[in-house]
mmCIF file of C-alpha atoms in Angstrom:
data_model
loop_
_atom_site.group_PDB
_atom_site.id
_atom_site.type_symbol
_atom_site.label_atom_id
_atom_site.label_comp_id
_atom_site.label_asym_id
_atom_site.label_seq_id
_atom_site.Cartn_x
_atom_site.Cartn_y
_atom_site.Cartn_z
ATOM 1 C CA MET D 1463 -1.254 35.526 45.421
ATOM 2 C CA THR D 1464 -1.810 31.910 44.536
ATOM 3 C CA PRO D 1465 0.134 30.959 41.432
ATOM 4 C CA ARG D 1466 -1.944 29.774 38.487
ATOM 5 C CA THR D 1467 -1.680 26.142 37.557
ATOM 6 C CA PRO D 1468 -0.486 25.806 33.969
ATOM 7 C CA ALA D 1469 -3.125 24.450 31.639
ATOM 8 C CA THR D 1470 -2.436 20.898 30.541
ATOM 9 C CA ARG D 1471 -2.873 19.737 26.978
ATOM 10 C CA THR D 1472 -4.181 16.343 26.049
ATOM 11 C CA PRO D 1473 -1.411 14.378 24.295
ATOM 12 C CA THR D 1474 -1.814 14.205 20.534
ATOM 13 C CA ALA D 1475 -1.991 10.406 20.542
ATOM 14 C CA ASP D 1476 -4.883 10.484 23.026
ATOM 15 C CA VAL D 1477 -6.785 13.039 20.956
ATOM 16 C CA GLU D 1478 -6.264 11.026 17.788
ATOM 17 C CA ALA D 1479 -7.387 7.845 19.520
ATOM 18 C CA ALA D 1480 -10.533 9.583 20.788
ATOM 19 C CA ILE D 1481 -11.323 10.838 17.286
ATOM 20 C CA LEU D 1482 -10.798 7.439 15.682
ATOM 21 C CA ASP D 1483 -12.729 5.593 18.388
ATOM 22 C CA ALA D 1484 -15.644 7.983 17.880
ATOM 23 C CA ALA D 1485 -15.438 7.592 14.104
ATOM 24 C CA ALA D 1486 -15.371 3.802 14.423
ATOM 25 C CA ARG D 1487 -18.514 3.866 16.557
ATOM 26 C CA LEU D 1488 -20.308 6.049 14.036
ATOM 27 C CA LEU D 1489 -19.176 3.809 11.197
ATOM 28 C CA GLU D 1490 -20.531 0.677 12.870
ATOM 29 C CA GLU D 1491 -23.740 2.210 14.204
ATOM 30 C CA GLN D 1492 -24.766 4.480 11.326
ATOM 31 C CA GLY D 1493 -22.622 3.607 8.318
ATOM 32 C CA PRO D 1494 -20.048 5.582 6.327
ATOM 33 C CA GLN D 1495 -22.487 8.385 5.520
ATOM 34 C CA ALA D 1496 -22.323 9.371 9.205
ATOM 35 C CA LEU D 1497 -18.612 10.168 9.041
ATOM 36 C CA THR D 1498 -18.906 13.914 8.613
ATOM 37 C CA ILE D 1499 -16.399 16.184 10.285
ATOM 38 C CA ARG D 1500 -19.075 17.714 12.502
ATOM 39 C CA ALA D 1501 -20.510 14.355 13.578
ATOM 40 C CA VAL D 1502 -17.109 12.870 14.376
ATOM 41 C CA ALA D 1503 -16.063 15.994 16.276
ATOM 42 C CA THR D 1504 -19.251 15.950 18.329
ATOM 43 C CA ALA D 1505 -18.901 12.252 19.127
ATOM 44 C CA ALA D 1506 -15.240 12.706 20.095
ATOM 45 C CA GLY D 1507 -15.869 15.857 22.120
ATOM 46 C CA VAL D 1508 -13.450 18.009 20.113
ATOM 47 C CA ALA D 1509 -13.695 21.019 17.848
ATOM 48 C CA PRO D 1510 -14.116 20.278 14.118
ATOM 49 C CA MET D 1511 -10.809 22.025 13.375
ATOM 50 C CA THR D 1512 -9.074 19.541 15.655
ATOM 51 C CA ILE D 1513 -9.859 16.759 13.199
ATOM 52 C CA TYR D 1514 -8.175 18.689 10.402
ATOM 53 C CA ASN D 1515 -5.177 19.476 12.595
ATOM 54 C CA ARG D 1516 -4.740 16.057 14.182
ATOM 55 C CA VAL D 1517 -6.066 13.532 11.648
ATOM 56 C CA ASP D 1518 -5.974 15.429 8.336
ATOM 57 C CA GLY D 1519 -9.718 15.715 7.909
ATOM 58 C CA LYS D 1520 -12.235 13.118 6.771
ATOM 59 C CA GLY D 1521 -9.786 11.444 4.402
ATOM 60 C CA GLY D 1522 -7.329 11.022 7.245
ATOM 61 C CA VAL D 1523 -10.032 9.522 9.456
ATOM 62 C CA LEU D 1524 -10.981 6.982 6.774
ATOM 63 C CA ASP D 1525 -7.338 6.163 6.101
ATOM 64 C CA ALA D 1526 -6.678 5.580 9.788
ATOM 65 C CA LEU D 1527 -9.744 3.360 10.173
ATOM 66 C CA PHE D 1528 -8.684 1.379 7.104
ATOM 67 C CA THR D 1529 -5.215 0.928 8.614
ATOM 68 C CA ARG D 1530 -6.628 -0.007 12.007
ATOM 69 C CA GLY D 1531 -8.767 -2.690 10.409
ATOM 70 C CA PHE D 1532 -5.879 -4.320 8.604
ATOM 71 C CA ASP D 1533 -3.676 -4.060 11.683
ATOM 72 C CA ARG D 1534 -6.298 -6.065 13.553
ATOM 73 C CA LEU D 1535 -6.496 -8.514 10.682
ATOM 74 C CA ALA D 1536 -2.705 -8.915 10.766
ATOM 75 C CA VAL D 1537 -2.932 -10.034 14.387
ATOM 76 C CA ILE D 1538 -5.634 -12.560 13.490
ATOM 77 C CA ALA D 1539 -3.838 -13.817 10.383
ATOM 78 C CA GLY D 1540 -0.476 -14.143 12.102
ATOM 79 C CA SER D 1541 -1.763 -15.893 15.200
ATOM 80 C CA VAL D 1542 -0.155 -19.291 14.561
ATOM 81 C CA ASP D 1543 2.586 -19.968 17.122
ATOM 82 C CA PRO D 1544 4.457 -23.224 16.417
ATOM 83 C CA SER D 1545 5.701 -23.337 20.011
ATOM 84 C CA GLY D 1546 2.213 -22.973 21.517
ATOM 85 C CA PRO D 1547 0.299 -25.753 23.290
ATOM 86 C CA VAL D 1548 -2.317 -25.985 20.512
ATOM 87 C CA PRO D 1549 -1.327 -27.755 17.256
ATOM 88 C CA PRO D 1550 -0.553 -25.232 14.499
ATOM 89 C CA LEU D 1551 -3.306 -26.593 12.251
ATOM 90 C CA GLU D 1552 -5.903 -25.980 14.956
ATOM 91 C CA GLN D 1553 -4.500 -22.489 15.478
ATOM 92 C CA LEU D 1554 -5.004 -21.829 11.766
ATOM 93 C CA ARG D 1555 -8.583 -23.042 12.070
ATOM 94 C CA ALA D 1556 -9.082 -20.708 15.037
ATOM 95 C CA SER D 1557 -7.742 -17.777 13.018
ATOM 96 C CA ALA D 1558 -10.382 -18.518 10.372
ATOM 97 C CA ASP D 1559 -13.061 -18.345 13.072
ATOM 98 C CA ALA D 1560 -11.597 -15.063 14.356
ATOM 99 C CA TYR D 1561 -11.647 -13.645 10.819
ATOM 100 C CA ARG D 1562 -15.383 -14.294 10.527
ATOM 101 C CA ALA D 1563 -16.026 -12.915 13.997
ATOM 102 C CA PHE D 1564 -14.217 -9.693 13.082
ATOM 103 C CA ALA D 1565 -16.160 -9.277 9.842
ATOM 104 C CA LEU D 1566 -19.531 -9.869 11.500
ATOM 105 C CA HIS D 1567 -18.850 -7.856 14.646
ATOM 106 C CA ASP D 1568 -17.450 -4.806 12.823
ATOM 107 C CA PRO D 1569 -19.128 -4.898 9.398
ATOM 108 C CA GLY D 1570 -18.617 -1.169 8.825
ATOM 109 C CA THR D 1571 -14.867 -1.433 9.214
ATOM 110 C CA TYR D 1572 -14.772 -4.603 7.132
ATOM 111 C CA ALA D 1573 -16.753 -2.898 4.373
ATOM 112 C CA LEU D 1574 -14.392 0.075 4.422
ATOM 113 C CA MET D 1575 -11.478 -2.313 3.972
ATOM 114 C CA PHE D 1576 -12.939 -4.319 1.098
ATOM 115 C CA ASP D 1577 -16.137 -2.874 -0.370
ATOM 116 C CA ARG D 1578 -15.293 0.781 -1.147
ATOM 117 C CA PRO D 1579 -18.449 2.205 0.481
ATOM 118 C CA VAL D 1580 -16.968 5.717 0.192
ATOM 119 C CA LEU D 1581 -16.390 6.155 -3.525
ATOM 120 C CA ASP D 1582 -13.961 9.071 -3.302
ATOM 121 C CA PHE D 1583 -11.766 7.417 -0.670
ATOM 122 C CA GLU D 1584 -8.411 6.078 -1.815
ATOM 123 C CA ALA D 1585 -6.226 4.385 0.778
ATOM 124 C CA SER D 1586 -2.794 5.939 1.171
ATOM 125 C CA PRO D 1587 0.395 4.008 0.335
ATOM 126 C CA SER D 1588 1.067 3.472 4.042
ATOM 127 C CA ALA D 1589 -2.468 2.143 4.577
ATOM 128 C CA LEU D 1590 -2.031 -0.246 1.646
ATOM 129 C CA GLU D 1591 1.213 -1.403 3.233
ATOM 130 C CA SER D 1592 -0.817 -2.376 6.295
ATOM 131 C CA ALA D 1593 -3.090 -4.449 4.067
ATOM 132 C CA GLY D 1594 -0.081 -6.136 2.506
ATOM 133 C CA HIS D 1595 1.364 -6.808 5.944
ATOM 134 C CA ALA D 1596 -1.831 -8.591 6.989
ATOM 135 C CA PHE D 1597 -1.490 -10.964 4.045
ATOM 136 C CA SER D 1598 2.208 -11.476 4.799
ATOM 137 C CA ARG D 1599 1.293 -12.520 8.324
ATOM 138 C CA LEU D 1600 -1.131 -15.100 6.902
ATOM 139 C CA VAL D 1601 1.665 -16.420 4.693
ATOM 140 C CA ASP D 1602 3.804 -16.736 7.826
ATOM 141 C CA SER D 1603 1.059 -18.721 9.555
ATOM 142 C CA VAL D 1604 0.634 -21.012 6.565
ATOM 143 C CA SER D 1605 4.384 -21.592 6.437
ATOM 144 C CA ALA D 1606 4.391 -22.468 10.151
ATOM 145 C CA VAL D 1607 1.619 -25.021 9.662
ATOM 146 C CA GLN D 1608 3.475 -26.468 6.674
ATOM 147 C CA ALA D 1609 6.653 -26.820 8.729
ATOM 148 C CA ALA D 1610 4.654 -28.676 11.392
ATOM 149 C CA GLY D 1611 3.305 -31.093 8.766
ATOM 150 C CA GLY D 1612 -0.266 -29.861 9.083
ATOM 151 C CA ILE D 1613 -0.894 -28.912 5.451
ATOM 152 C CA VAL D 1614 0.474 -29.793 2.032
ATOM 153 C CA ASP D 1615 3.813 -28.516 0.735
ATOM 154 C CA GLY D 1616 4.126 -25.900 -1.967
ATOM 155 C CA ASP D 1617 4.049 -22.153 -2.365
ATOM 156 C CA PRO D 1618 2.738 -20.706 0.927
ATOM 157 C CA VAL D 1619 1.675 -17.522 -0.857
ATOM 158 C CA ASP D 1620 -0.625 -19.532 -3.133
ATOM 159 C CA LEU D 1621 -2.030 -21.468 -0.181
ATOM 160 C CA ALA D 1622 -2.523 -18.290 1.870
ATOM 161 C CA GLN D 1623 -4.414 -16.754 -1.059
ATOM 162 C CA ARG D 1624 -6.729 -19.788 -1.156
ATOM 163 C CA PHE D 1625 -7.289 -19.526 2.567
ATOM 164 C CA TRP D 1626 -8.083 -15.799 2.450
ATOM 165 C CA ALA D 1627 -10.298 -16.154 -0.623
ATOM 166 C CA THR D 1628 -12.340 -18.853 1.097
ATOM 167 C CA MET D 1629 -12.821 -16.862 4.295
ATOM 168 C CA HIS D 1630 -13.532 -13.584 2.529
ATOM 169 C CA GLY D 1631 -15.986 -15.140 0.090
ATOM 170 C CA ALA D 1632 -17.919 -16.867 2.839
ATOM 171 C CA VAL D 1633 -18.216 -13.897 5.176
ATOM 172 C CA SER D 1634 -18.994 -11.498 2.325
ATOM 173 C CA LEU D 1635 -21.960 -13.622 1.251
ATOM 174 C CA GLU D 1636 -23.111 -13.933 4.855
ATOM 175 C CA ARG D 1637 -22.800 -10.175 5.457
ATOM 176 C CA HIS D 1638 -25.014 -9.520 2.457
ATOM 177 C CA GLY D 1639 -27.637 -12.006 3.609
ATOM 178 C CA ILE D 1640 -26.771 -14.575 0.940
ATOM 179 C CA CYS D 1641 -26.405 -17.610 3.160
ATOM 180 C CA PHE D 1642 -29.055 -20.262 2.668
ATOM 181 C CA ALA D 1643 -27.592 -22.765 5.129
ATOM 182 C CA ALA D 1644 -29.852 -23.399 8.122
ATOM 183 C CA ASP D 1645 -26.978 -22.933 10.566
ATOM 184 C CA PRO D 1646 -24.420 -20.315 9.383
ATOM 185 C CA ASP D 1647 -22.013 -21.195 12.193
ATOM 186 C CA ALA D 1648 -21.992 -24.874 11.279
ATOM 187 C CA HIS D 1649 -21.801 -24.003 7.587
ATOM 188 C CA TYR D 1650 -18.691 -21.867 8.068
ATOM 189 C CA ALA D 1651 -17.045 -24.514 10.253
ATOM 190 C CA GLY D 1652 -17.752 -27.108 7.564
ATOM 191 C CA LEU D 1653 -16.375 -24.825 4.871
ATOM 192 C CA VAL D 1654 -13.107 -24.337 6.761
ATOM 193 C CA ASP D 1655 -12.921 -28.077 7.387
ATOM 194 C CA THR D 1656 -13.431 -28.725 3.668
ATOM 195 C CA LEU D 1657 -10.612 -26.312 2.847
ATOM 196 C CA LEU D 1658 -8.224 -27.880 5.345
ATOM 197 C CA ARG D 1659 -9.011 -31.372 4.068
ATOM 198 C CA GLY D 1660 -8.158 -30.112 0.612
ATOM 199 C CA LEU D 1661 -4.787 -29.024 2.017
ATOM 200 C CA ASP D 1662 -4.124 -32.298 3.837
ATOM 201 C CA PRO D 1663 -0.514 -33.465 3.398
ATOM 202 C CA GLN D 1664 -1.814 -36.796 2.086
ATOM 203 C CA GLY D 1665 -3.487 -36.011 -1.210
ATOM 204 C CA GLY D 1666 -4.095 -32.301 -0.796
ATOM 205 C CA VAL D 1667 -3.624 -29.842 -3.652
ATOM 206 C CA PRO D 1668 -0.118 -28.379 -3.252
ATOM 207 C CA GLY D 1669 0.642 -24.690 -3.358
ATOM 208 C CA GLY D 1670 1.552 -23.346 -6.754
ATOM 209 C CA GLY D 1671 -1.670 -24.156 -8.566
ATOM 210 C CA ALA D 1672 -0.794 -27.669 -9.740
ATOM 211 C CA SER D 1673 -3.907 -29.280 -11.197
ATOM 212 C CA PRO D 1674 -5.091 -32.841 -10.372
ATOM 213 C CA THR D 1675 -4.209 -33.840 -13.955
ATOM 214 C CA ARG D 1676 -0.636 -32.622 -13.579
ATOM 215 C CA ARG D 1677 -0.295 -34.339 -10.192
ATOM 216 C CA ARG D 1678 -1.511 -37.649 -11.610
ATOM 217 C CA ALA D 1679 0.860 -37.277 -14.543
ATOM 218 C CA ARG D 1680 3.796 -36.810 -12.182
ATOM 219 C CA ARG D 1681 2.720 -39.961 -10.316
ATOM 220 C CA GLY D 1682 2.395 -41.941 -13.540
ATOM 221 C CA ALA D 1683 -1.402 -42.291 -13.222
ATOM 222 C CA PRO D 1684 -3.609 -41.926 -16.314
ATOM 223 C CA ALA D 1685 -5.406 -38.637 -16.819
ATOM 224 C CA PRO D 1686 -9.214 -38.788 -16.849
ATOM 225 C CA ARG D 1687 -11.002 -38.898 -20.191
ATOM 226 C CA GLY D 1688 -12.813 -35.676 -20.971
#
């Protein structure tokens, strides 16, 4: 009698990845309303109960997609390598381009991260830690560019917040069709260039929120009449 070959089980990590990949496709192609347990299970080729067992249901799927998004953003934000062949300032500029590309290529994921398209979804503490880590990586990149003399001194957290606010504001308007510039690509490049000029070591606004009036006062220059 030929012995039976034991049935093999797909590793949990592979099943979870298949579920999340399927959910991500649905999110991008059909929007958050498509993320039902049945639809995700069908797209992933698993039983609906598998999603409850492996990913903790719909809430777990959303939480994992939220985390995935910020993990990707952390890679983009922390891409400045002071020892690389490209000047750190240009690497920071490239990370701004990558940020926009991510937001426009995966608008469903980006919306889940920032726009609360699913009203009853609350990110878990661990997912929020991933969001915080992404910002920390941007602070690291800003600090690296500062150390290389590419941008003005001051609080890197303040400067990173300016950088993120500029990128997020621009891509959010563009995603919602509120971009009146004839060439959105050129407009975004010009916006980033304007920001970096405002952070130039010679005359840029330092981190920490110091106003032009306070900077002139420290230099002994008269404040403007208002």
